[in-house]
C-alpha cells in the first residue's frame, strides 16, 4: 500500500460576503442590529429571541445550566438588537408562534444590518420505550427546544424552524451527558417515529443532517467527513459549511476519484453513497472516505472504552475500515494502523467490528515501533473506509453506508 501522510484541511475559497461595521456595544462587544420579518415582510414584533452558546451547549446541558447567552424580543418596528463579542460563534433561535428561524454557528457580521425572514415551524413526534424514557429529557442540539410527553411512550417537539438538528437525551437512564439518538432534517412535520433508545453507544452519523457534517458534528463540529484518492482530496469545512478542496501532502500520482452523495432509502431515511473510480494504471490505486475525529481542544477522541465499531452497509467492492491514531502519527508518516476488511454485498448488512478483531498494520516508516491498542486508542484521529486497488480489480466500486456507531463509548468522549 502506498505511503501517505496526514491530510490537513485548507479552504480553497474565501468568504465573499461583506458587511457594514457594527456600532460599539459594551466592553469588548458590538451591538448587532437586524430586521426580523414574517414571510410577507411584516415586522415580527414580539418574537422571542435566544442567542445560544454554540460551543458550550453540550457542557451546559451536562451541568444543568442554561445554554443561552442572551434572551430578548424583537421590537415593535421589527428591529432585533443585542450586544455580543465580534469573534463569538453562536446559534440564533427566533420563535414567533407559527413562525420561526434557527441559524447554526454564525458570527455577528453574518446577520448585522440584514433582514431575517421567519418561516413555517414543524412538529416532531416519536414513540419511545416508556421504561427507558422515564425521567429522560429529550432535546434538539444547539437550541432550547425540549420534547413534551403526550403519554409515557409518546413524545413531541413543537414549533421547530426548518433546519438540521441532532436529537439527544439526558437524565434518567441516559445519564448526565447528552446521548446522541438521531439526526433530524426538519422541513415538514415528522410523523410518529419509532425511536430506539441506546444509551451506552454513540451514534456518529445516520446522515439525516447531510453528507459532510456528521450527526455527532452538531455537538462537536470537528467531527466531519472528507474524501481522498490518489487523484486528490476534498473535505467538509465546518466554518464555510460546504465541501472544499483539501491538501494531501503525498503527491497525487493517479487519476482515481471518489464522490460523496446522499441516497434516499426506505421511509425517506437517508444514507451516504460513496462512488469511486480506481485508476489501475498505478499500482495500487486508492480512494476512500473518512471521518475527522477531533475534540474541541484539537486532540483525537479517546476510544479506549470502545467495544466495537458498527455500521450498516451495502455496495460493490472490498473496503478496509481503518482507525488512525495520534500515537502512530507521531512516529511515522504512514496511515495504515488498526484495521479490518469487509466484503460488500448488494443487500444491507450490519457490520460489527470488535476491538479484538482489529489488525495492526504498521506504517511503512514506523521502524517497527509498537504501540498497543490500549494505549493508542486514547487518541483516535480518523476513521476511514478505503477502496484499494490491491483488493479491488474492478475500476468502479461503491459504498452505501448508514447508522455508524461506536459501541461502549458515550458521547462525552467527543468533548
CSV table of C-alpha atoms in Angstrom, one decimal:
chain,number,residue,atom,x,y,z
A,1,UNK,CA,0.0,0.0,0.0
A,2,UNK,CA,1.3,3.5,-0.9
A,3,UNK,CA,2.7,5.7,1.8
A,4,UNK,CA,0.6,8.8,2.5
A,5,UNK,CA,0.7,11.3,5.3
A,6,UNK,CA,-1.8,13.2,7.4
A,7,UNK,CA,-4.5,15.1,5.4
A,8,UNK,CA,-4.9,18.7,6.6
A,9,UNK,CA,-7.9,20.9,5.8
A,10,UNK,CA,-7.3,24.1,3.9
A,11,UNK,CA,-10.1,26.2,2.4
A,12,UNK,CA,-9.7,26.8,-1.3
A,13,UNK,CA,-12.2,29.7,-1.3
A,14,UNK,CA,-12.7,32.8,0.7
A,15,UNK,CA,-15.9,34.2,2.1
A,16,UNK,CA,-17.1,36.8,-0.3
A,17,UNK,CA,-19.8,38.4,1.7
A,18,UNK,CA,-19.0,41.8,3.2
A,19,UNK,CA,-21.0,43.6,5.9
A,20,UNK,CA,-21.1,47.1,7.3
A,21,UNK,CA,-19.3,47.6,10.6
A,22,UNK,CA,-21.5,47.3,13.7
A,23,UNK,CA,-21.8,50.1,16.3
A,24,UNK,CA,-19.9,49.8,19.5
A,25,UNK,CA,-21.6,47.9,22.4
A,26,UNK,CA,-20.3,47.2,25.8
A,27,UNK,CA,-16.6,46.4,26.6
A,28,UNK,CA,-15.3,44.0,24.0
A,29,UNK,CA,-18.7,43.7,22.3
A,30,UNK,CA,-20.5,45.1,19.3
A,31,UNK,CA,-24.2,45.9,19.0
A,32,UNK,CA,-25.9,43.9,16.3
A,33,UNK,CA,-28.9,45.4,14.6
A,34,UNK,CA,-31.1,43.2,12.4
A,35,UNK,CA,-34.6,43.5,11.0
A,36,UNK,CA,-36.8,40.4,11.6
A,37,UNK,CA,-39.9,40.0,9.5
A,38,UNK,CA,-42.6,37.5,8.7
A,39,UNK,CA,-42.7,35.9,5.2
A,40,UNK,CA,-44.7,38.9,3.8
A,41,UNK,CA,-42.3,41.5,5.2
A,42,UNK,CA,-44.4,42.4,8.2
A,43,UNK,CA,-42.3,43.1,11.3
A,44,UNK,CA,-42.1,40.1,13.6
A,45,UNK,CA,-42.7,42.3,16.6
A,46,UNK,CA,-42.6,40.4,19.9
A,47,UNK,CA,-40.8,37.4,18.6
A,48,UNK,CA,-38.8,35.7,21.3
A,49,UNK,CA,-35.0,35.6,20.6
A,50,UNK,CA,-32.4,33.4,22.2
A,51,UNK,CA,-28.7,33.7,21.5
A,52,UNK,CA,-27.4,30.2,22.2
A,53,UNK,CA,-23.9,29.3,23.2
A,54,UNK,CA,-22.9,27.0,20.2
A,55,UNK,CA,-19.6,25.7,21.6
A,56,UNK,CA,-20.8,25.5,25.2
A,57,UNK,CA,-24.2,23.9,24.6
A,58,UNK,CA,-23.1,20.3,25.4
A,59,UNK,CA,-21.3,21.3,28.6
A,60,UNK,CA,-24.2,23.5,29.7
A,61,UNK,CA,-26.7,20.6,29.4
A,62,UNK,CA,-24.3,18.4,31.4
A,63,UNK,CA,-24.0,20.9,34.2
A,64,UNK,CA,-27.8,21.7,34.1
A,65,UNK,CA,-27.0,25.3,33.1
A,66,UNK,CA,-28.9,27.4,30.6
A,67,UNK,CA,-27.0,27.4,27.2
A,68,UNK,CA,-28.4,30.8,26.4
A,69,UNK,CA,-26.1,33.8,26.2
A,70,UNK,CA,-28.9,36.4,25.9
A,71,UNK,CA,-32.7,36.4,25.7
A,72,UNK,CA,-34.5,39.3,24.1
A,73,UNK,CA,-37.5,40.1,21.9
A,74,UNK,CA,-38.0,41.8,18.5
A,75,UNK,CA,-39.0,45.4,18.9
A,76,UNK,CA,-42.4,46.7,17.6
A,77,UNK,CA,-40.7,48.1,14.5
A,78,UNK,CA,-39.1,44.7,13.8
A,79,UNK,CA,-35.6,45.5,14.9
A,80,UNK,CA,-33.5,43.0,16.8
A,81,UNK,CA,-30.6,44.4,18.8
A,82,UNK,CA,-28.1,42.7,21.1
A,83,UNK,CA,-24.5,43.0,22.2
A,84,UNK,CA,-22.0,40.3,21.5
A,85,UNK,CA,-18.3,39.8,21.0
A,86,UNK,CA,-17.4,40.2,17.3
A,87,UNK,CA,-15.5,37.0,17.3
A,88,UNK,CA,-18.2,34.9,19.0
A,89,UNK,CA,-19.7,31.9,17.2
A,90,UNK,CA,-23.3,31.3,18.3
A,91,UNK,CA,-26.7,29.9,17.4
A,92,UNK,CA,-29.7,32.2,16.9
A,93,UNK,CA,-33.2,30.9,17.7
A,94,UNK,CA,-36.2,33.1,16.9
A,95,UNK,CA,-39.8,31.9,17.9
A,96,UNK,CA,-43.0,33.7,17.0
A,97,UNK,CA,-45.8,31.1,17.4
A,98,UNK,CA,-46.5,29.7,14.0
A,99,UNK,CA,-43.2,31.1,12.5
A,100,UNK,CA,-39.6,30.9,13.5
A,101,UNK,CA,-36.0,30.8,12.3
A,102,UNK,CA,-32.9,28.9,13.5
A,103,UNK,CA,-29.3,29.8,12.5
A,104,UNK,CA,-26.5,27.4,13.4
A,105,UNK,CA,-22.9,28.5,14.2
A,106,UNK,CA,-22.9,32.0,12.8
A,107,UNK,CA,-20.8,35.1,13.6
A,108,UNK,CA,-22.2,38.6,14.3
A,109,UNK,CA,-21.3,40.1,10.9
A,110,UNK,CA,-23.3,37.4,9.1
A,111,UNK,CA,-26.6,39.0,10.3
A,112,UNK,CA,-25.7,42.6,11.2
A,113,UNK,CA,-27.8,45.1,9.2
A,114,UNK,CA,-29.5,42.2,7.5
A,115,UNK,CA,-33.1,41.1,7.3
A,116,UNK,CA,-34.1,37.7,8.7
A,117,UNK,CA,-37.4,36.3,7.4
A,118,UNK,CA,-39.3,33.8,9.6
A,119,UNK,CA,-40.8,30.7,8.0
A,120,UNK,CA,-43.1,27.9,9.0
A,121,UNK,CA,-42.4,25.7,12.0
A,122,UNK,CA,-43.0,22.0,12.4
A,123,UNK,CA,-43.6,19.2,14.8
A,124,UNK,CA,-41.5,16.0,15.5
A,125,UNK,CA,-43.3,13.0,17.1
A,126,UNK,CA,-41.8,9.8,18.4
A,127,UNK,CA,-42.7,6.6,20.2
A,128,UNK,CA,-40.3,5.5,22.9
A,129,UNK,CA,-39.8,2.7,25.4
A,130,UNK,CA,-41.6,4.2,28.5
A,131,UNK,CA,-39.4,2.3,30.9
A,132,UNK,CA,-36.2,3.6,29.4
A,133,UNK,CA,-37.6,7.1,28.8
A,134,UNK,CA,-38.6,7.6,32.4
A,135,UNK,CA,-37.1,10.9,33.7
A,136,UNK,CA,-35.2,11.4,30.4
A,137,UNK,CA,-35.2,14.8,28.8
A,138,UNK,CA,-35.1,14.9,25.0
A,139,UNK,CA,-33.6,18.0,23.4
A,140,UNK,CA,-32.7,19.3,20.0
A,141,UNK,CA,-29.0,20.2,19.8
A,142,UNK,CA,-27.9,23.8,20.0
A,143,UNK,CA,-31.4,25.0,21.0
A,144,UNK,CA,-33.7,25.3,23.9
A,145,UNK,CA,-36.3,23.0,22.3
A,146,UNK,CA,-37.4,20.1,24.5
A,147,UNK,CA,-39.8,17.3,23.9
A,148,UNK,CA,-43.1,17.0,25.9
A,149,UNK,CA,-44.5,13.7,26.9
A,150,UNK,CA,-48.0,13.2,25.5
A,151,UNK,CA,-48.1,9.9,27.2
A,152,UNK,CA,-45.4,7.7,28.9
A,153,UNK,CA,-44.4,6.4,25.5
A,154,UNK,CA,-45.1,9.3,23.2
A,155,UNK,CA,-43.0,12.5,22.9
A,156,UNK,CA,-43.3,15.5,20.7
A,157,UNK,CA,-41.3,18.7,20.0
A,158,UNK,CA,-43.4,21.5,18.5
A,159,UNK,CA,-42.5,24.9,16.9
A,160,UNK,CA,-39.3,23.7,15.2
A,161,UNK,CA,-38.0,26.0,12.5
A,162,UNK,CA,-36.6,24.5,9.3
A,163,UNK,CA,-33.1,23.2,9.7
A,164,UNK,CA,-30.9,20.2,10.7
A,165,UNK,CA,-30.7,19.1,14.3
A,166,UNK,CA,-29.4,16.2,16.5
A,167,UNK,CA,-31.9,14.7,18.9
A,168,UNK,CA,-30.2,14.0,22.2
A,169,UNK,CA,-31.3,12.6,25.6
A,170,UNK,CA,-30.1,13.2,29.1
A,171,UNK,CA,-31.2,12.4,32.6
A,172,UNK,CA,-32.7,9.2,33.9
A,173,UNK,CA,-31.2,6.1,32.3
A,174,UNK,CA,-29.4,8.3,29.8
A,175,UNK,CA,-27.1,9.8,32.4
A,176,UNK,CA,-26.0,13.4,32.8
A,177,UNK,CA,-24.1,13.7,29.4
A,178,UNK,CA,-26.3,14.2,26.3
A,179,UNK,CA,-26.6,10.9,24.4
A,180,UNK,CA,-26.9,11.2,20.6
A,181,UNK,CA,-30.1,9.5,19.4
A,182,UNK,CA,-30.9,10.6,15.8
A,183,UNK,CA,-30.2,13.3,13.2
A,184,UNK,CA,-33.2,15.3,12.1
A,185,UNK,CA,-33.7,17.2,8.8
A,186,UNK,CA,-36.7,19.3,9.6
A,187,UNK,CA,-38.6,20.8,6.6
A,188,UNK,CA,-42.0,19.3,7.3
A,189,UNK,CA,-43.9,17.7,10.2
A,190,UNK,CA,-42.2,14.4,11.2
A,191,UNK,CA,-44.9,11.8,11.9
A,192,UNK,CA,-44.7,9.2,14.7
A,193,UNK,CA,-41.2,7.8,14.6
A,194,UNK,CA,-40.1,4.6,16.4
A,195,UNK,CA,-37.2,5.9,18.4
A,196,UNK,CA,-34.5,3.4,19.6
A,197,UNK,CA,-33.1,4.4,23.0
A,198,UNK,CA,-29.5,3.3,23.0
A,199,UNK,CA,-27.6,5.0,25.8
A,200,UNK,CA,-24.3,3.1,26.1
A,201,UNK,CA,-23.2,3.6,22.5
A,202,UNK,CA,-22.6,6.8,20.5
A,203,UNK,CA,-24.1,7.5,17.1
A,204,UNK,CA,-21.5,9.1,14.9
A,205,UNK,CA,-23.7,9.5,11.8
A,206,UNK,CA,-27.0,8.5,10.4
A,207,UNK,CA,-26.7,11.0,7.6
A,208,UNK,CA,-30.0,12.7,8.2
A,209,UNK,CA,-28.3,16.0,8.7
A,210,UNK,CA,-26.4,15.8,5.3
A,211,UNK,CA,-23.3,14.4,3.8
A,212,UNK,CA,-20.2,16.2,5.1
A,213,UNK,CA,-21.3,17.3,8.5
A,214,UNK,CA,-22.0,14.4,10.8
A,215,UNK,CA,-24.8,13.8,13.3
A,216,UNK,CA,-22.3,14.0,16.1
A,217,UNK,CA,-20.9,17.2,14.5
A,218,UNK,CA,-23.9,19.1,15.7
A,219,UNK,CA,-22.4,18.7,19.2
A,220,UNK,CA,-18.8,18.9,18.0
A,221,UNK,CA,-18.2,20.5,14.5
A,222,UNK,CA,-14.7,19.0,14.3
A,223,UNK,CA,-16.3,15.6,13.6
A,224,UNK,CA,-16.9,15.8,9.8
A,225,UNK,CA,-16.3,13.8,6.6
A,226,UNK,CA,-13.6,14.0,3.9
A,227,UNK,CA,-12.8,12.0,0.8
A,228,UNK,CA,-9.4,11.2,-0.7
A,229,UNK,CA,-7.8,9.3,-3.6
A,230,UNK,CA,-4.5,9.1,-5.5
A,231,UNK,CA,-6.0,11.9,-7.6
A,232,UNK,CA,-6.8,14.4,-4.9
A,233,UNK,CA,-8.9,15.1,-1.8
A,234,UNK,CA,-11.9,17.1,-0.6
A,235,UNK,CA,-13.4,17.7,2.8
A,236,UNK,CA,-16.3,19.3,4.6
A,237,UNK,CA,-15.4,22.8,6.0
A,238,UNK,CA,-17.4,23.4,9.2
A,239,UNK,CA,-16.8,27.2,9.0
A,240,UNK,CA,-17.8,27.6,5.4
A,241,UNK,CA,-20.5,24.8,5.6
A,242,UNK,CA,-19.5,23.3,2.3
A,243,UNK,CA,-17.1,20.8,0.7
A,244,UNK,CA,-13.8,22.3,-0.4
A,245,UNK,CA,-10.6,21.0,-1.9
A,246,UNK,CA,-8.1,20.0,0.7
A,247,UNK,CA,-4.4,19.1,0.5
A,248,UNK,CA,-2.9,15.7,0.8
A,249,UNK,CA,0.9,16.3,1.1
A,250,UNK,CA,1.6,13.0,-0.6
A,251,UNK,CA,1.9,13.8,-4.3
A,252,UNK,CA,-1.2,12.8,-6.3
A,253,UNK,CA,0.1,10.2,-8.7
A,254,UNK,CA,-3.0,8.9,-10.4
A,255,UNK,CA,-6.5,9.8,-11.6
A,256,UNK,CA,-8.7,7.9,-9.2
A,257,UNK,CA,-11.6,9.8,-7.7
A,258,UNK,CA,-14.4,9.4,-5.2
A,259,UNK,CA,-17.8,11.3,-4.9
A,260,UNK,CA,-20.0,11.7,-1.9
A,261,UNK,CA,-23.7,11.8,-2.3
A,262,UNK,CA,-27.0,11.2,-0.4
A,263,UNK,CA,-29.1,8.1,-1.0
A,264,UNK,CA,-32.8,8.1,-0.1
A,265,UNK,CA,-33.7,4.7,1.4
A,266,UNK,CA,-36.9,3.2,2.8
A,267,UNK,CA,-39.3,5.5,4.6
A,268,UNK,CA,-37.5,8.5,3.3
A,269,UNK,CA,-34.5,7.8,5.5
A,270,UNK,CA,-31.1,8.9,4.2
A,271,UNK,CA,-27.8,7.0,3.8
A,272,UNK,CA,-24.4,8.1,2.4
A,273,UNK,CA,-23.3,6.9,-1.0
A,274,UNK,CA,-19.6,7.0,-2.0
A,275,UNK,CA,-18.9,6.1,-5.6
A,276,UNK,CA,-15.3,5.7,-6.6
A,277,UNK,CA,-13.2,5.0,-9.8
A,278,UNK,CA,-9.9,3.3,-9.3
A,279,UNK,CA,-7.1,4.2,-11.8
A,280,UNK,CA,-5.4,0.9,-12.3
A,281,UNK,CA,-2.6,2.5,-14.3
A,282,UNK,CA,-0.8,2.9,-11.0
A,283,UNK,CA,-0.1,0.1,-8.6
A,284,UNK,CA,-2.1,0.1,-6.4
A,285,UNK,CA,-4.7,2.9,-6.8
A,286,UNK,CA,-6.8,4.0,-3.8
A,287,UNK,CA,-9.9,6.0,-2.9
A,288,UNK,CA,-11.7,6.4,0.3
A,289,UNK,CA,-13.8,8.4,2.7
A,290,UNK,CA,-13.0,9.3,6.3
A,291,UNK,CA,-14.4,10.9,9.4
A,292,UNK,CA,-12.2,13.5,11.1
A,293,UNK,CA,-12.3,12.7,14.8
A,294,UNK,CA,-11.2,15.7,16.9
A,295,UNK,CA,-12.2,17.1,20.3
A,296,UNK,CA,-12.6,20.9,20.7
A,297,UNK,CA,-9.0,21.1,22.0
A,298,UNK,CA,-7.7,19.7,18.7
A,299,UNK,CA,-6.8,16.3,20.1
A,300,UNK,CA,-8.1,12.9,18.9
A,301,UNK,CA,-11.0,11.2,20.5
A,302,UNK,CA,-10.5,8.8,23.5
A,303,UNK,CA,-11.9,5.5,22.3
A,304,UNK,CA,-10.2,3.3,24.9
A,305,UNK,CA,-13.5,2.1,26.2
A,306,UNK,CA,-14.7,1.1,22.7
A,307,UNK,CA,-16.0,-2.5,22.5
A,308,UNK,CA,-16.8,-2.5,18.8
A,309,UNK,CA,-17.4,-0.3,15.7
A,310,UNK,CA,-20.6,-1.0,13.8
A,311,UNK,CA,-22.5,0.3,10.7
A,312,UNK,CA,-24.9,-0.8,8.0
A,313,UNK,CA,-23.6,-1.0,4.5
A,314,UNK,CA,-24.1,-2.4,1.0
A,315,UNK,CA,-22.4,-1.9,-2.3
A,316,UNK,CA,-19.7,-3.3,-4.6
A,317,UNK,CA,-16.1,-4.0,-3.6
A,318,UNK,CA,-13.9,-4.7,-0.7
A,319,UNK,CA,-13.4,-2.0,1.9
A,320,UNK,CA,-10.7,-1.6,4.5
A,321,UNK,CA,-12.0,0.1,7.7
A,322,UNK,CA,-9.2,1.8,9.4
A,323,UNK,CA,-8.8,3.7,12.7
A,324,UNK,CA,-5.8,6.0,12.7
A,325,UNK,CA,-4.3,7.2,16.0
A,326,UNK,CA,-2.1,10.1,17.1
A,327,UNK,CA,0.4,7.6,18.7
A,328,UNK,CA,1.3,6.2,15.3
A,329,UNK,CA,1.0,9.6,13.5
A,330,UNK,CA,3.8,10.8,15.8
A,331,UNK,CA,6.2,8.1,15.0
A,332,UNK,CA,5.5,7.6,11.3
A,333,UNK,CA,4.1,9.4,8.3
A,334,UNK,CA,2.1,6.4,7.1
A,335,UNK,CA,-1.6,5.8,7.7
A,336,UNK,CA,-2.1,2.1,7.9
A,337,UNK,CA,-2.9,1.3,11.5
A,338,UNK,CA,-5.7,-0.6,13.2
A,339,UNK,CA,-7.9,-2.0,10.5
A,340,UNK,CA,-10.4,-4.7,9.4
A,341,UNK,CA,-11.6,-5.7,5.9
A,342,UNK,CA,-15.3,-6.1,4.9
A,343,UNK,CA,-16.8,-7.5,1.8
A,344,UNK,CA,-19.8,-5.6,0.5
A,345,UNK,CA,-22.9,-7.3,-0.9
A,346,UNK,CA,-26.0,-6.0,-2.8
A,347,UNK,CA,-28.1,-6.0,0.3
A,348,UNK,CA,-27.9,-4.0,3.5
A,349,UNK,CA,-26.0,-5.8,6.3
A,350,UNK,CA,-24.9,-4.8,9.7
A,351,UNK,CA,-21.1,-5.0,10.1
A,352,UNK,CA,-19.8,-5.1,13.6
A,353,UNK,CA,-16.0,-4.9,14.1
A,354,UNK,CA,-15.0,-5.9,17.7
A,355,UNK,CA,-11.8,-4.3,19.0
A,356,UNK,CA,-10.3,-7.8,19.4
A,357,UNK,CA,-10.6,-8.3,15.7
A,358,UNK,CA,-8.7,-5.2,14.6
A,359,UNK,CA,-5.5,-5.9,12.8
A,360,UNK,CA,-2.4,-3.7,13.3
A,361,UNK,CA,-0.8,-2.8,10.1
A,362,UNK,CA,2.3,-0.7,10.9
A,363,UNK,CA,3.1,2.4,8.8
A,364,UNK,CA,5.9,1.7,6.4
A,365,UNK,CA,8.3,4.1,8.1
A,366,UNK,CA,7.4,3.3,11.7
A,367,UNK,CA,10.7,1.3,12.2
A,368,UNK,CA,8.5,-1.4,13.8
A,369,UNK,CA,7.8,0.7,16.9
A,370,UNK,CA,4.8,-0.9,18.5
A,371,UNK,CA,2.0,0.9,20.4
A,372,UNK,CA,-0.8,-1.4,21.7
A,373,UNK,CA,-4.4,-0.5,21.1
A,374,UNK,CA,-5.0,0.0,24.8
A,375,UNK,CA,-2.6,3.0,24.6
A,376,UNK,CA,-3.1,4.2,21.0
A,377,UNK,CA,-6.9,4.2,21.4
A,378,UNK,CA,-6.7,7.1,23.8
A,379,UNK,CA,-6.4,9.4,20.8
A,380,UNK,CA,-8.1,8.2,17.6
A,381,UNK,CA,-7.8,10.9,14.9
A,382,UNK,CA,-9.7,9.4,12.0
A,383,UNK,CA,-11.9,6.6,10.9
A,384,UNK,CA,-11.5,5.7,7.2
A,385,UNK,CA,-13.3,3.5,4.7
A,386,UNK,CA,-10.9,2.8,1.8
A,387,UNK,CA,-11.1,1.0,-1.6
A,388,UNK,CA,-7.6,-0.2,-2.5
A,389,UNK,CA,-6.7,-1.5,-6.0
A,390,UNK,CA,-4.9,-4.3,-4.3
A,391,UNK,CA,-8.3,-5.7,-3.1
A,392,UNK,CA,-10.5,-4.4,-5.9
A,393,UNK,CA,-9.7,-5.4,-9.5
A,394,UNK,CA,-12.7,-3.6,-10.9
A,395,UNK,CA,-12.4,0.1,-11.8
A,396,UNK,CA,-15.8,1.1,-10.4
A,397,UNK,CA,-16.7,0.5,-6.7
A,398,UNK,CA,-19.4,1.9,-4.4
A,399,UNK,CA,-20.2,2.1,-0.7
A,400,UNK,CA,-23.7,2.8,0.7
A,401,UNK,CA,-23.3,3.3,4.5
A,402,UNK,CA,-25.6,4.3,7.4
A,403,UNK,CA,-26.0,4.2,11.2
A,404,UNK,CA,-22.4,4.4,12.2
A,405,UNK,CA,-22.0,3.6,16.0
A,406,UNK,CA,-19.1,3.5,18.4
A,407,UNK,CA,-20.2,0.9,20.9
A,408,UNK,CA,-19.2,1.1,24.5
A,409,UNK,CA,-18.3,4.8,24.2
A,410,UNK,CA,-20.5,7.6,25.5
A,411,UNK,CA,-20.8,11.0,23.8
A,412,UNK,CA,-18.7,12.8,26.4
A,413,UNK,CA,-15.7,11.3,24.7
A,414,UNK,CA,-16.3,13.9,21.9
A,415,UNK,CA,-15.9,16.8,24.3
